[in-house]
Short mmCIF file of C-alpha atoms in Angstrom, two decimals:
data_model
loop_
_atom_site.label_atom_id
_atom_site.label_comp_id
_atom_site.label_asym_id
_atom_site.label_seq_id
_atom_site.Cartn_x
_atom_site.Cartn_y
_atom_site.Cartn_z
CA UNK A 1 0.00 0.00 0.00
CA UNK A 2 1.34 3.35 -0.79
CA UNK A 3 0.15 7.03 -0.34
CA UNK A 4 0.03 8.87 -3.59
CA UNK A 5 0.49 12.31 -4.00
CA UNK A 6 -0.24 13.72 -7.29
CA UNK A 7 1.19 17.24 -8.89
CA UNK A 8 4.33 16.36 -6.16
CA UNK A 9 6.50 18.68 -6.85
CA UNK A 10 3.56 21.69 -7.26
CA UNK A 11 3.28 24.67 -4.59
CA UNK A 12 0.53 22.26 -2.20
CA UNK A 13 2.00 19.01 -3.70
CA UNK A 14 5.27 19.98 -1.97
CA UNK A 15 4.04 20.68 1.68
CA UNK A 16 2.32 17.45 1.51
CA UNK A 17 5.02 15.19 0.00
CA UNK A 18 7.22 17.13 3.42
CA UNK A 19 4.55 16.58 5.85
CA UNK A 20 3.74 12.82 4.72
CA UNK A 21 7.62 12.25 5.29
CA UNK A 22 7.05 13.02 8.69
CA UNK A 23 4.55 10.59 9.40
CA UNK A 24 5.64 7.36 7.20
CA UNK A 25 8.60 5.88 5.89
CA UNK A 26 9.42 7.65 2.84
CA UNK A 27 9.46 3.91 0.87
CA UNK A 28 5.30 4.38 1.53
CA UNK A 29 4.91 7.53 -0.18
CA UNK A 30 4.93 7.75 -3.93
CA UNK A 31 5.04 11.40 -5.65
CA UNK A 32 3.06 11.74 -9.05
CA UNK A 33 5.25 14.11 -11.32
CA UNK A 34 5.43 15.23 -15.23
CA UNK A 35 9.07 16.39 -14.79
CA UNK A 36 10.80 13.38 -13.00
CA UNK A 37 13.77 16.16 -12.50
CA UNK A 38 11.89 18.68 -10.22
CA UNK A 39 11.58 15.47 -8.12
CA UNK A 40 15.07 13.88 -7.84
CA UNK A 41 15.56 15.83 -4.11
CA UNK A 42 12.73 13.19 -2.98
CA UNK A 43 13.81 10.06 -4.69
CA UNK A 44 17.53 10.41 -3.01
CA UNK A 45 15.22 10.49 0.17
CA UNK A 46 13.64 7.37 -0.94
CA UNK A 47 9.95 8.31 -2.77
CA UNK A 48 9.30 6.73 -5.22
CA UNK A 49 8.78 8.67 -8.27
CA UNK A 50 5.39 7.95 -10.91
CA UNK A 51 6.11 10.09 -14.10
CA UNK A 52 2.72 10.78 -15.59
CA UNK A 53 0.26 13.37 -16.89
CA UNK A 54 -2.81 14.25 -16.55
CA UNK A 55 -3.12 14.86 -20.58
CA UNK A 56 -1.85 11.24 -21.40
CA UNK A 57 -4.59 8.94 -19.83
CA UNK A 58 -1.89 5.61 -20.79
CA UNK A 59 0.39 6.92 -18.41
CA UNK A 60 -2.13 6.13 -15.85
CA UNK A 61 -2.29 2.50 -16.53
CA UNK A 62 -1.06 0.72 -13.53
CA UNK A 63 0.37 3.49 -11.68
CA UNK A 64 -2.22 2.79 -8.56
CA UNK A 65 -2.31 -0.30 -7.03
CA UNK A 66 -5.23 -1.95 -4.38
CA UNK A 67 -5.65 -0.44 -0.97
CA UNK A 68 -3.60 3.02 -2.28
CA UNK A 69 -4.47 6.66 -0.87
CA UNK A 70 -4.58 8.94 -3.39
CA UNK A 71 -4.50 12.65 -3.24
CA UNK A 72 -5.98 14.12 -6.44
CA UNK A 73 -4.17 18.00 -6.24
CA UNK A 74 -6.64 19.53 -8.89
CA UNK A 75 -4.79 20.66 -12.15
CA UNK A 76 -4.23 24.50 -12.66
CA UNK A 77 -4.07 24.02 -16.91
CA UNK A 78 -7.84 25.87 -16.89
CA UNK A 79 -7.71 26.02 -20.95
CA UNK A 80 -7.48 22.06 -20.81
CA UNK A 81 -10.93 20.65 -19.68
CA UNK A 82 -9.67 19.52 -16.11
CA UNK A 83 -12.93 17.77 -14.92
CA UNK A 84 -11.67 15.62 -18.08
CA UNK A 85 -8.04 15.80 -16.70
CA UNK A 86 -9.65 14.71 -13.32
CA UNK A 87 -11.37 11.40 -14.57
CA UNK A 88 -8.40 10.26 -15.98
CA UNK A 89 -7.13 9.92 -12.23
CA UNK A 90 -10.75 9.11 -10.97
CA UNK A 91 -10.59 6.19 -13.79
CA UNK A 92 -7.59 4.91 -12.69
CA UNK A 93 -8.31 5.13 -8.90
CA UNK A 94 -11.52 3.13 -9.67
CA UNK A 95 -9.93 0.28 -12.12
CA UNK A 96 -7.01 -0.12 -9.46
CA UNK A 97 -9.52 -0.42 -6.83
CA UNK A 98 -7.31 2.41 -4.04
CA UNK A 99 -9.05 2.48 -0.61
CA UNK A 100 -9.50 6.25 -0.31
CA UNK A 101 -9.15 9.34 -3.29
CA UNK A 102 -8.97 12.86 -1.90
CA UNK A 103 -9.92 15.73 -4.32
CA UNK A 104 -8.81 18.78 -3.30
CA UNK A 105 -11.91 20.79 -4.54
CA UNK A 106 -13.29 24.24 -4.02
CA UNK A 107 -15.91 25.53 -0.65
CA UNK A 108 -19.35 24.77 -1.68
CA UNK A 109 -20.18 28.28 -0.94
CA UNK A 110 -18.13 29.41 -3.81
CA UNK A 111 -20.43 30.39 -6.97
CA UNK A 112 -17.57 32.26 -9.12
CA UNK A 113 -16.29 30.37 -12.12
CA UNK A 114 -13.35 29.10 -11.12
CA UNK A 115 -15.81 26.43 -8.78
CA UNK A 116 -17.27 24.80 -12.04
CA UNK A 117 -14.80 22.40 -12.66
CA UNK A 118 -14.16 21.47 -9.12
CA UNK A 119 -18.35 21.18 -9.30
CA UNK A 120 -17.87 18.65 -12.25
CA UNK A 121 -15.04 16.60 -10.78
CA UNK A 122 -16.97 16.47 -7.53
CA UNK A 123 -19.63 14.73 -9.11
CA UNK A 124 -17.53 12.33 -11.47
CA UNK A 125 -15.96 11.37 -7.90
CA UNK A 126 -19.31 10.75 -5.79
CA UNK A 127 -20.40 8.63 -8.59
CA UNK A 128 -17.28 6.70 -9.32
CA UNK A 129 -17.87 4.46 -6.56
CA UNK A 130 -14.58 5.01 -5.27
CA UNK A 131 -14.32 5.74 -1.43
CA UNK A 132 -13.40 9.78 -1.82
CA UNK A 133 -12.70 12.42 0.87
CA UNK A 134 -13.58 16.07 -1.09
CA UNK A 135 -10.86 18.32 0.41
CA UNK A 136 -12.77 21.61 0.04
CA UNK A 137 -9.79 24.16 0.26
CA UNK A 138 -10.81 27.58 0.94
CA UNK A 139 -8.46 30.55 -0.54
CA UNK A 140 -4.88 30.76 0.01
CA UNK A 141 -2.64 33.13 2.02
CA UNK A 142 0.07 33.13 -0.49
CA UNK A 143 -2.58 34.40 -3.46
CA UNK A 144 -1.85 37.82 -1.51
CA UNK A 145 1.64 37.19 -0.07
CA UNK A 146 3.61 35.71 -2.93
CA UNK A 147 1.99 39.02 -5.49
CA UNK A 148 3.10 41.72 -2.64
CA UNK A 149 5.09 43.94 -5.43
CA UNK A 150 2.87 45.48 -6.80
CA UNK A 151 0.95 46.49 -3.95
CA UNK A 152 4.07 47.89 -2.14
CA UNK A 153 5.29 49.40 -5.36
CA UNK A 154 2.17 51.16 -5.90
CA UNK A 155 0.98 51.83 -1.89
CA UNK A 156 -2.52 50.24 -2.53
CA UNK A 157 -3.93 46.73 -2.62
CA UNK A 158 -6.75 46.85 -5.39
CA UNK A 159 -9.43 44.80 -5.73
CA UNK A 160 -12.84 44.28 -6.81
CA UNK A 161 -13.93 42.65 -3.30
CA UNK A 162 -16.03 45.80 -1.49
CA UNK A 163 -15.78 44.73 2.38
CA UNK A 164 -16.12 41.18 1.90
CA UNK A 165 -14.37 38.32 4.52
CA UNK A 166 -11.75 36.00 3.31
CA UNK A 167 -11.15 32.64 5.74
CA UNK A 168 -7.87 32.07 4.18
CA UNK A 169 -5.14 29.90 5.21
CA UNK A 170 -2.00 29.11 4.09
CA UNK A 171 -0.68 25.91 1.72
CA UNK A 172 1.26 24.29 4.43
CA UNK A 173 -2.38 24.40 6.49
CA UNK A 174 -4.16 22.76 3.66
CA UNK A 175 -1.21 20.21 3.47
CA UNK A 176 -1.52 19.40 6.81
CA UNK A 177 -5.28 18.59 6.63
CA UNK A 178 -4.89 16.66 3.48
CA UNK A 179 -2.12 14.33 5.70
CA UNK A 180 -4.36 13.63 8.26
CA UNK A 181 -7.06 12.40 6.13
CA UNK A 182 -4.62 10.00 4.30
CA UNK A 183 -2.50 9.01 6.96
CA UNK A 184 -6.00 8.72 9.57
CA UNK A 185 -9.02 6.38 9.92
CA UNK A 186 -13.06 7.27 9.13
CA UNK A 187 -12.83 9.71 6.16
CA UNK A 188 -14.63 7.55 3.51
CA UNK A 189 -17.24 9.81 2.04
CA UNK A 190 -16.64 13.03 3.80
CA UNK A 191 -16.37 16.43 2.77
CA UNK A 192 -14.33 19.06 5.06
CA UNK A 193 -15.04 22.74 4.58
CA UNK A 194 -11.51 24.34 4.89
CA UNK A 195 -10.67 27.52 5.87
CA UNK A 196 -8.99 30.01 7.87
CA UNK A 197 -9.56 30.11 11.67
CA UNK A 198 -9.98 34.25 11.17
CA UNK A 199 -11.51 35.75 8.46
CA UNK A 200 -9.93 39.20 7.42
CA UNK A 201 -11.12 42.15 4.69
CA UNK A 202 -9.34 43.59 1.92
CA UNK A 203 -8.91 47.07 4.32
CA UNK A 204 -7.65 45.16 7.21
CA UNK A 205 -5.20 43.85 4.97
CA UNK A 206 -3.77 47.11 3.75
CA UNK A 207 -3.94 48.08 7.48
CA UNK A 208 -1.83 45.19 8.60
CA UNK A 209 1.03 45.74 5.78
CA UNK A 210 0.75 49.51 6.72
CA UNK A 211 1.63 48.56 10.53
CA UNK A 212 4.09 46.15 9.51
CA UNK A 213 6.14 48.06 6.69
CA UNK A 214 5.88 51.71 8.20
CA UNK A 215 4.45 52.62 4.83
CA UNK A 216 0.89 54.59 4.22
CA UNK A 217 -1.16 51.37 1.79
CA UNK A 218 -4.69 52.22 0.90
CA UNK A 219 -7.48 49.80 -0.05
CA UNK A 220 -8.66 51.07 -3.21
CA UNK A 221 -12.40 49.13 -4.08
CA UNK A 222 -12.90 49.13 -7.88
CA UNK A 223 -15.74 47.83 -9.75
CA UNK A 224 -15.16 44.02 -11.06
CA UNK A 225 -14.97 46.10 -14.75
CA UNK A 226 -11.94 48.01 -14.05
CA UNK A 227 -10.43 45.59 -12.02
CA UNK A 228 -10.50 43.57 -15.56
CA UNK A 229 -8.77 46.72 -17.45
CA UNK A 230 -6.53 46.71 -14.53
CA UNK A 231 -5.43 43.02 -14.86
CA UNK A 232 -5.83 43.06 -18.92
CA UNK A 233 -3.19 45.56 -18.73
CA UNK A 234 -0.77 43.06 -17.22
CA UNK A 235 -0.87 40.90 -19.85
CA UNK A 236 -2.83 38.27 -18.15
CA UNK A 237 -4.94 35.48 -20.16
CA UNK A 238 -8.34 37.01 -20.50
CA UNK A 239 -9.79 33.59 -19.27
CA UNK A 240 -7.46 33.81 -16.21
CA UNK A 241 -8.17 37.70 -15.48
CA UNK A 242 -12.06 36.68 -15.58
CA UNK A 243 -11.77 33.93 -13.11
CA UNK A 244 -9.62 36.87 -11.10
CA UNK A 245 -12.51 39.30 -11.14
CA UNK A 246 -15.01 36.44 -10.40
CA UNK A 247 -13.48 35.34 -6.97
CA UNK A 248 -13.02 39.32 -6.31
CA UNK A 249 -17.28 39.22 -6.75
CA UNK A 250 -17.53 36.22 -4.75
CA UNK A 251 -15.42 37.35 -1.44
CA UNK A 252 -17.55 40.89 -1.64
CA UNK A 253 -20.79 38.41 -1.41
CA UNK A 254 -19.23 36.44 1.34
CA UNK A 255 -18.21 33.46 -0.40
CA UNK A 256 -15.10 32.47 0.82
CA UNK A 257 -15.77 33.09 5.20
CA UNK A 258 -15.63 29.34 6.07
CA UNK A 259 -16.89 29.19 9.31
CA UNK A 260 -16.77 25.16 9.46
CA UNK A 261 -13.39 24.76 11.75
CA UNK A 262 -12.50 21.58 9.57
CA UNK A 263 -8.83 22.84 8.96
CA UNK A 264 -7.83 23.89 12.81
CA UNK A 265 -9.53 20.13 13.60
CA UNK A 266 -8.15 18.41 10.91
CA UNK A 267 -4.53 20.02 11.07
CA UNK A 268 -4.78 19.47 14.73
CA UNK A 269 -3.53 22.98 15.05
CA UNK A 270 -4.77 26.54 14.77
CA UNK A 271 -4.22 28.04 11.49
CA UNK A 272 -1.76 29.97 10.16
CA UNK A 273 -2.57 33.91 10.92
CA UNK A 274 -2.24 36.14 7.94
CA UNK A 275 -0.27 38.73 9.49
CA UNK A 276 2.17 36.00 10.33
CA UNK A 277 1.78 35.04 6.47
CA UNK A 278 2.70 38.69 5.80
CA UNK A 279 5.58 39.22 7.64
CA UNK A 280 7.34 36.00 6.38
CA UNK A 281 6.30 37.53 2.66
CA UNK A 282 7.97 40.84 3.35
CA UNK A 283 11.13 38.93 5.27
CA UNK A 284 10.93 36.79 1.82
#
């Protein structure tokens, strides 16, 4: 039996591959990559390495074996049909016959766009058959942290959020939660809400890197139309900028406050604080 990690050596796919080697022996853990290379720092440490994609349905074929856990890290190729990506996995999950297959999904509060797919695989999941744990991972600290320069380069964070919440947490929380469930007992057919333990707004956010970085950083509320100029401007994929602007309209409706206390429970832990987040960001 072996727990597999797919997208391994991805920004979440990482912190889990870390936190699984601290639990099991690393000979129990196998890490799903496309680029074997990005990988070889866990195979010297005694993973074993699956090269496949989610693209190429053969390279599927016998990669899960009877009695696996499988972690299903959701694909971020959004021009490439991932429910479609997803069943490739699901299919393979199902024909090896794996005791558990966690999909990290999206909250099922979330209406924007980006939650369709996550939607679709949901359902191929539920209806595989397949024992399945739906992961529902809120938003991320590092959305925010890891784009700082702009926002210190330009004294404002801008978004198309009004005063809505965000519950978000950060990828090393989600990790941990997505360990417990493969490494634990009872999670057949669950689904965890996951979020933040404190939910912040878009002004307290420019308040707290104000405090922390001594400079003056406004929040500047823009309609979900110039918010899309703003973006466009970038140079960002249109489709990418839209799914942007769509969580923007979803946090100002409340969307993403996850209220549930899955994560804390499920991490064991409280979750990380964002202003703790931040100042590791601006430390960077």
């Amino acid at each position: 039996m072996s727990i597999v990690v797919t997208g391994a050596t991805g920004h979440l796919g990482r912190h889990v591959v870390e936190q699984l080697l601290r639990k099991v022996p690393a000979d129990q853990v196998t890490a799903v990559v496309r680029t074997p290379e990005k990988a070889a720092d866990l195979a010297e440490r005694g993973v074993r390495i699956a090269v496949a994609d989610y693209n190429s349905p053969e390279t599927f074929d016998g990669l899960f074996a009877a009695g696996d856990k499988v972690l299903l890290i959701s694909g971020n190729e959004f021009d490439k049909g991932r429910v479609a990506q997803h069943q490739v996995v699901i299919g393979a999950a199902k024909a090896a016959g794996v005791a558990l297959l966690a999909y990290t999904s999206a909250p099922g509060s979330l209406k924007a766009a980006l939650a369709d797919d996550h939607r679709g695989t949901e359902e191929a999941l539920t209806g595989s058959g397949v024992p399945y744990v739906l992961l529902r991972n809120g938003w991320y600290h590092e959305n925010y942290t890891e784009n700082l320069a702009p926002v210190l380069e330009h004294n404002a964070v801008v978004a198309a959020a009004g005063e809505g919440r965000v519950s978000s947490a950060s990828r090393a929380d989600y990790a941990a939660a997505a360990v417990a469930v493969l490494t634990g007992e009872g999670h057949e057919n669950k689904t965890y809400e996951l979020g933040g333990d404190e939910a912040w707004s878009l002004a307290e956010y420019a308040a707290e890197l104000s405090r922390q970085t001594g400079k003056e950083i406004a929040y500047n509320s823009v309609s979900g139309e110039a918010m899309k100029g703003i973006l466009g401007g970038t140079g960002m994929p249109a489709h990418f900028v839209d799914i942007l602007v769509g969580v923007d309209a979803s946090i100002a409706q409340g969307e993403l406050v996850i209220a549930s206390g899955d994560l804390s429970r499920l991490a064991g832990r409280p979750t990380t604080p964002f202003a703790e987040a931040i100042t590791a960001a601006i430390k960077g």
